[in-house]
CSV table of C-alpha atoms and ligand atoms in Angstrom, one decimal:
chain,number,residue,atom,x,y,z
A,265,MET,CA,-31.6,-22.3,-14.5
A,266,VAL,CA,-32.4,-25.8,-13.1
A,267,GLU,CA,-35.0,-27.8,-14.8
A,268,ARG,CA,-36.9,-30.7,-13.2
A,269,ILE,CA,-36.8,-33.7,-15.4
A,270,HIS,CA,-40.4,-34.0,-16.8
A,271,SER,CA,-40.3,-37.8,-16.7
A,272,GLU,CA,-39.9,-37.7,-12.9
A,273,ILE,CA,-43.1,-35.7,-12.6
A,274,VAL,CA,-45.1,-37.6,-15.2
A,275,ARG,CA,-44.2,-40.9,-13.5
A,276,GLY,CA,-46.5,-39.8,-10.7
A,277,TRP,CA,-49.4,-39.7,-13.2
A,278,PRO,CA,-50.1,-43.4,-13.6
A,279,GLU,CA,-53.8,-42.9,-14.4
A,280,VAL,CA,-53.4,-40.1,-16.9
A,281,ASP,CA,-53.8,-41.1,-20.6
A,282,LEU,CA,-50.7,-39.3,-22.0
A,283,SER,CA,-51.2,-40.4,-25.6
A,284,ARG,CA,-52.0,-36.8,-26.7
A,285,PHE,CA,-49.6,-35.1,-24.3
A,286,PRO,CA,-46.2,-34.0,-25.6
A,287,ILE,CA,-44.2,-35.2,-22.7
A,288,ASP,CA,-40.9,-34.2,-24.2
A,289,ARG,CA,-42.0,-30.6,-24.4
A,290,PHE,CA,-43.1,-30.3,-20.7
A,291,ARG,CA,-40.8,-28.2,-18.7
A,292,HIS,CA,-40.7,-27.5,-15.0
A,293,LEU,CA,-38.5,-24.6,-14.2
A,294,GLU,CA,-37.1,-23.7,-10.8
A,295,GLU,CA,-37.5,-20.1,-11.8
A,296,THR,CA,-38.9,-18.0,-14.6
A,297,GLY,CA,-40.4,-14.6,-15.3
A,298,SER,CA,-43.9,-15.8,-16.1
A,299,THR,CA,-45.0,-19.2,-17.5
A,300,ASN,CA,-47.6,-17.3,-19.5
A,301,ASP,CA,-45.0,-15.1,-21.0
A,302,ASP,CA,-42.8,-18.1,-21.8
A,303,LEU,CA,-45.7,-19.9,-23.7
A,304,LEU,CA,-46.9,-16.7,-25.3
A,305,ALA,CA,-43.4,-16.3,-26.8
A,306,ARG,CA,-43.5,-19.9,-28.1
A,307,ALA,CA,-46.9,-19.4,-29.6
A,308,ARG,CA,-46.0,-16.0,-31.2
A,309,SER,CA,-42.8,-17.5,-32.8
A,310,GLY,CA,-44.7,-20.4,-34.2
A,311,SER,CA,-43.0,-23.0,-32.0
A,312,ALA,CA,-45.8,-23.9,-29.7
A,313,CYS,CA,-47.6,-27.2,-30.0
A,314,PRO,CA,-50.9,-28.4,-28.6
A,315,TYR,CA,-50.7,-29.1,-24.8
A,316,ASP,CA,-47.3,-27.5,-24.4
A,317,LEU,CA,-46.9,-27.1,-20.6
A,318,ILE,CA,-44.5,-25.0,-18.6
A,319,SER,CA,-44.6,-24.9,-14.8
A,320,ALA,CA,-42.4,-23.1,-12.3
A,321,ASP,CA,-41.5,-23.2,-8.7
A,322,PHE,CA,-41.1,-19.4,-8.7
A,323,GLN,CA,-42.1,-16.5,-11.1
A,324,SER,CA,-40.3,-13.2,-10.8
A,325,ARG,CA,-42.9,-11.4,-13.0
A,326,GLY,CA,-46.0,-13.5,-12.4
A,327,ARG,CA,-49.0,-11.8,-13.8
A,328,GLY,CA,-52.7,-11.7,-12.9
A,329,ARG,CA,-55.6,-10.2,-14.8
A,330,ARG,CA,-55.6,-6.4,-15.4
A,331,GLY,CA,-51.8,-6.3,-15.1
A,332,ASP,CA,-51.9,-7.2,-11.4
A,333,ARG,CA,-48.9,-9.1,-10.0
A,334,TRP,CA,-49.2,-12.7,-9.0
A,335,GLU,CA,-46.7,-13.6,-6.3
A,336,ALA,CA,-46.1,-16.9,-4.5
A,337,THR,CA,-43.5,-18.4,-2.1
A,338,PRO,CA,-41.1,-20.6,-4.1
A,339,GLY,CA,-42.0,-24.2,-4.4
A,340,ARG,CA,-45.3,-24.1,-2.5
A,341,ASN,CA,-47.9,-23.6,-5.2
A,342,LEU,CA,-48.8,-24.7,-8.7
A,343,LEU,CA,-47.8,-22.1,-11.2
A,344,PHE,CA,-48.2,-23.2,-14.8
A,345,SER,CA,-49.4,-22.5,-18.3
A,346,LEU,CA,-50.8,-24.8,-20.9
A,347,ALA,CA,-51.2,-24.1,-24.7
A,348,LEU,CA,-54.6,-25.0,-26.1
A,349,PRO,CA,-55.0,-25.0,-29.9
A,350,LEU,CA,-58.0,-23.0,-31.0
A,351,ASP,CA,-60.2,-23.5,-34.0
A,352,GLY,CA,-62.0,-20.7,-35.8
A,353,ASP,CA,-65.1,-20.5,-33.6
A,354,ARG,CA,-64.4,-17.3,-31.7
A,355,GLN,CA,-67.8,-17.4,-30.0
A,356,LEU,CA,-66.6,-20.3,-27.9
A,357,TRP,CA,-63.4,-18.6,-26.7
A,358,PRO,CA,-65.1,-16.7,-23.7
A,359,ARG,CA,-66.1,-20.1,-22.4
A,360,LEU,CA,-62.4,-21.1,-21.8
A,361,PRO,CA,-62.0,-19.5,-18.4
A,362,HIS,CA,-65.1,-21.4,-17.2
A,363,LEU,CA,-63.9,-24.7,-18.7
A,364,THR,CA,-60.6,-24.1,-16.8
A,365,ALA,CA,-62.4,-23.2,-13.6
A,366,TRP,CA,-64.4,-26.4,-13.9
A,367,ILE,CA,-61.4,-28.6,-14.6
A,368,VAL,CA,-59.2,-27.1,-11.8
A,369,GLY,CA,-62.1,-26.9,-9.4
A,370,SER,CA,-63.1,-30.5,-9.9
A,371,ALA,CA,-59.5,-31.6,-9.3
A,372,VAL,CA,-59.3,-29.5,-6.1
A,373,GLU,CA,-62.7,-30.7,-4.8
A,374,SER,CA,-61.7,-34.3,-5.3
A,375,ILE,CA,-58.7,-33.7,-3.1
A,376,LEU,CA,-60.6,-31.8,-0.5
A,377,GLY,CA,-63.4,-34.4,-0.2
A,378,PRO,CA,-67.1,-34.2,0.1
A,379,GLY,CA,-67.2,-31.7,3.0
A,380,TYR,CA,-65.9,-28.9,0.9
A,381,ARG,CA,-67.5,-26.9,-2.0
A,382,LEU,CA,-65.6,-24.3,-3.9
A,383,GLN,CA,-67.1,-21.0,-5.2
A,384,ALA,CA,-66.5,-19.8,-8.8
A,385,LYS,CA,-66.2,-16.0,-9.0
A,386,TRP,CA,-66.9,-14.9,-12.5
A,387,PRO,CA,-65.1,-15.0,-14.7
A,388,ASN,CA,-62.1,-17.0,-13.4
A,389,ASP,CA,-61.4,-17.2,-9.7
A,390,LEU,CA,-61.9,-20.2,-7.5
A,391,LEU,CA,-62.6,-19.4,-3.8
A,392,HIS,CA,-63.4,-21.2,-0.6
A,393,GLU,CA,-65.7,-19.3,1.7
A,394,GLY,CA,-64.9,-16.1,-0.1
A,395,ARG,CA,-61.1,-16.6,0.0
A,396,LYS,CA,-59.2,-17.0,-3.2
A,397,LEU,CA,-57.6,-20.4,-3.8
A,398,ALA,CA,-56.8,-20.1,-7.5
A,399,GLY,CA,-56.6,-17.6,-10.3
A,400,ILE,CA,-56.9,-18.2,-14.0
A,401,LEU,CA,-55.4,-16.0,-16.8
A,402,VAL,CA,-56.4,-16.9,-20.4
A,403,GLU,CA,-54.5,-15.0,-23.1
A,404,ILE,CA,-55.1,-15.5,-26.9
A,405,VAL,CA,-52.5,-15.6,-29.6
A,406,LEU,CA,-54.0,-15.3,-33.1
A,407,ALA,CA,-51.0,-15.8,-35.4
A,408,PRO,CA,-49.2,-17.7,-36.8
A,409,GLU,CA,-51.5,-20.4,-35.2
A,410,PRO,CA,-54.3,-19.5,-32.8
A,411,TYR,CA,-53.7,-20.6,-29.3
A,412,ALA,CA,-55.2,-19.9,-25.9
A,413,ILE,CA,-52.4,-19.7,-23.2
A,414,VAL,CA,-54.1,-20.8,-20.0
A,415,GLY,CA,-52.2,-19.7,-16.9
A,416,ILE,CA,-53.2,-21.1,-13.6
A,417,GLY,CA,-52.0,-20.2,-10.1
A,418,LEU,CA,-53.2,-22.6,-7.5
A,419,ASN,CA,-52.4,-22.2,-3.8
A,420,VAL,CA,-51.5,-25.7,-2.8
A,421,ASN,CA,-49.0,-25.7,0.2
A,422,LEU,CA,-48.8,-22.0,0.9
A,423,ARG,CA,-48.9,-21.1,4.6
A,424,GLU,CA,-51.0,-18.2,5.7
A,425,GLU,CA,-48.0,-16.5,7.3
A,426,GLU,CA,-46.3,-16.5,4.0
A,427,LEU,CA,-48.9,-14.2,2.5
A,428,PRO,CA,-48.6,-10.4,2.8
A,429,PRO,CA,-50.8,-9.3,5.7
A,430,ASP,CA,-53.3,-7.5,3.5
A,431,LEU,CA,-54.0,-10.8,1.5
A,432,ARG,CA,-54.4,-13.0,4.6
A,433,PRO,CA,-58.2,-12.4,5.0
A,434,ILE,CA,-58.9,-12.9,1.3
A,435,ALA,CA,-56.7,-15.8,0.2
A,436,THR,CA,-56.3,-19.4,1.3
A,437,SER,CA,-54.6,-22.6,0.2
A,438,LEU,CA,-55.3,-26.4,0.3
A,439,TYR,CA,-52.8,-26.6,3.1
A,440,GLU,CA,-54.8,-24.1,5.2
A,441,LEU,CA,-58.0,-26.0,4.5
A,442,LEU,CA,-56.7,-29.5,5.1
A,443,GLY,CA,-53.9,-28.9,7.6
A,444,CYS,CA,-51.5,-31.0,5.6
A,445,GLU,CA,-49.5,-30.9,2.4
A,446,SER,CA,-50.9,-32.1,-0.9
A,447,SER,CA,-48.9,-33.3,-3.9
A,448,ARG,CA,-48.5,-30.5,-6.5
A,449,TRP,CA,-47.6,-33.1,-9.1
A,450,PHE,CA,-50.6,-35.3,-8.5
A,451,LEU,CA,-52.9,-32.2,-8.8
A,452,LEU,CA,-51.1,-31.1,-12.0
A,453,GLY,CA,-51.7,-34.6,-13.5
A,454,GLN,CA,-55.4,-34.4,-12.6
A,455,ILE,CA,-55.7,-31.0,-14.3
A,456,VAL,CA,-53.8,-32.0,-17.4
A,457,GLN,CA,-56.0,-35.1,-17.6
A,458,GLY,CA,-59.1,-32.8,-17.4
A,459,PHE,CA,-57.9,-30.8,-20.4
A,460,LEU,CA,-56.9,-33.9,-22.4
A,461,ARG,CA,-60.3,-35.4,-21.8
A,462,HIS,CA,-62.6,-32.4,-22.1
A,463,PHE,CA,-61.0,-29.8,-24.4
A,464,PRO,CA,-62.3,-28.8,-26.8
A,465,GLU,CA,-65.5,-30.9,-26.5
A,466,LYS,CA,-66.9,-29.3,-23.4
A,467,THR,CA,-66.5,-25.8,-24.7
A,468,ASP,CA,-69.0,-26.7,-27.4
A,469,ASP,CA,-71.1,-29.0,-25.3
A,470,PHE,CA,-71.0,-26.5,-22.4
A,471,ALA,CA,-73.9,-27.7,-20.2
A,472,THR,CA,-71.6,-29.9,-18.0
A,473,VAL,CA,-69.5,-26.8,-17.2
A,474,LEU,CA,-72.5,-24.6,-16.5
A,475,ASP,CA,-74.0,-27.3,-14.3
A,476,TRP,CA,-70.9,-27.2,-12.2
A,477,ILE,CA,-70.4,-23.4,-12.2
A,478,ARG,CA,-73.9,-22.2,-11.5
A,479,PRO,CA,-74.4,-23.7,-8.0
A,480,ARG,CA,-71.0,-22.3,-7.1
A,481,ASP,CA,-71.6,-18.8,-8.5
A,482,PHE,CA,-70.1,-16.4,-5.9
A,483,LEU,CA,-71.6,-13.2,-7.4
A,484,VAL,CA,-75.2,-14.3,-7.7
A,485,GLY,CA,-77.5,-12.1,-5.7
A,486,GLN,CA,-74.7,-9.6,-4.8
A,487,ARG,CA,-74.8,-5.9,-5.4
A,488,LEU,CA,-72.2,-5.2,-8.1
A,489,SER,CA,-70.6,-2.4,-10.0
A,490,VAL,CA,-69.0,-3.8,-13.2
A,491,ARG,CA,-66.9,-1.9,-15.7
A,492,SER,CA,-66.9,-3.4,-19.2
A,493,GLY,CA,-64.9,-1.2,-21.6
A,494,ARG,CA,-65.8,2.4,-20.8
A,495,GLU,CA,-69.2,1.6,-19.4
A,496,TRP,CA,-70.1,0.9,-15.8
A,497,PHE,CA,-73.1,-1.3,-15.0
A,498,GLU,CA,-74.7,-1.2,-11.6
A,499,GLY,CA,-77.0,-3.9,-10.3
A,500,HIS,CA,-77.3,-7.3,-8.9
A,501,GLY,CA,-75.7,-10.6,-10.1
A,502,ARG,CA,-78.3,-12.8,-11.6
A,503,GLY,CA,-76.1,-15.8,-12.5
A,504,ILE,CA,-74.2,-17.0,-15.5
A,505,GLY,CA,-75.7,-17.1,-19.0
A,506,ASP,CA,-75.6,-20.0,-21.5
A,507,ASP,CA,-72.3,-18.7,-23.0
A,508,GLY,CA,-70.7,-18.0,-19.7
A,509,GLU,CA,-71.6,-14.3,-19.6
A,510,LEU,CA,-72.3,-12.5,-16.4
A,511,LEU,CA,-76.0,-11.7,-16.0
A,512,LEU,CA,-76.6,-8.5,-14.2
A,513,GLU,CA,-80.0,-7.0,-13.3
A,514,THR,CA,-79.4,-3.3,-13.6
A,515,LEU,CA,-81.0,-0.8,-11.2
A,516,THR,CA,-83.6,0.0,-13.9
A,517,GLY,CA,-84.6,-3.6,-14.0
A,518,GLU,CA,-83.0,-4.6,-17.4
A,519,LEU,CA,-80.9,-7.7,-17.7
A,520,ALA,CA,-77.4,-6.9,-19.0
A,521,LYS,CA,-75.2,-9.7,-20.4
A,522,ILE,CA,-71.6,-8.9,-19.8
A,523,VAL,CA,-69.1,-10.9,-21.7
A,524,SER,CA,-65.9,-9.3,-20.4
A,525,ALA,CA,-65.1,-6.9,-17.6
A,526,GLU,CA,-62.1,-5.0,-16.4
A,527,GLU,CA,-63.3,-4.3,-12.9
A,528,ILE,CA,-65.9,-5.8,-10.6
A,529,ARG,CA,-66.8,-4.2,-7.3
A,530,ARG,CA,-69.0,-5.7,-4.7
A,531,GLY,CA,-71.4,-4.0,-2.3
B,603,LIG,C1,-55.7,-13.7,-11.6
B,603,LIG,O1,-56.3,-14.2,-10.6
B,603,LIG,O2,-55.7,-12.5,-11.8
B,603,LIG,C2,-55.0,-14.7,-12.5
B,603,LIG,C3,-53.7,-15.2,-11.9
B,603,LIG,C4,-53.0,-16.1,-12.8
B,603,LIG,C5,-51.6,-16.5,-12.3
B,603,LIG,C6,-50.9,-17.6,-13.1
B,603,LIG,S1,-49.5,-18.3,-12.3
B,603,LIG,C7,-49.1,-19.1,-13.8
B,603,LIG,C8,-49.3,-18.2,-15.0
B,603,LIG,N1,-48.2,-17.3,-15.2
B,603,LIG,C9,-48.5,-16.0,-14.9
B,603,LIG,O3,-47.7,-15.0,-15.0
B,603,LIG,N2,-49.8,-15.9,-14.5
B,603,LIG,C10,-50.5,-17.2,-14.5
């Protein structure tokens, strides 16, 4: 397995304050199964450290939410996972996908420029005009030390023709939006900087994240069927609650607060 030397990549991050970043632990792999699986294994064996980062050009067993596969053409996209140390306040943990969407979305919007605004699809997709640009997978390890393994798949230089035909109408990439390539490493540096600056503070002081997410809420006003555990909720999206929960006005007019969902259908 070929590893990119981390220092080559980090050299392209001149503005990032790396004093809290464990540069020597950062690994970029040409290929792996899943960067989330790699970091989960580290965390479960007690060998993870805060801000451990693994990225890959290609994943043979990339995973999305609900056991979906996450596939990408080698070398085109950002595929990486970051280990965030958790404290005991479990109530804040559901805010992590939103914090991540804000950090990744802000980095992407700064590359796209002022003419573009992303959409945030609860709980953790970033879209542009309804087409998926990035997916976020947050997995928690409780012992021996609690960590959130935050996995991010961001379509950077992917060409539309590299997507399977069924995904072409529903996915996009920075390349497709801008018509030119963007530096994966510059973007990775911006995102790492976002976590170093704002985690964990902005999970507690959550207003900044909500102020970014709410105007970009893709599900607001839409007719939704949402499965949470064994229960299905039917109604209309009514925004994001103060803790990041999905607000759904049910067909009987009640306001349901949904903290996690296995399935969301629109229309
Ligand atoms: C989703 O949209 O369902 C989440 C997709 C998350 C994909 C990323 S790619 C890097 C990391 N490793 C994985 O196996 N999954 C995440």
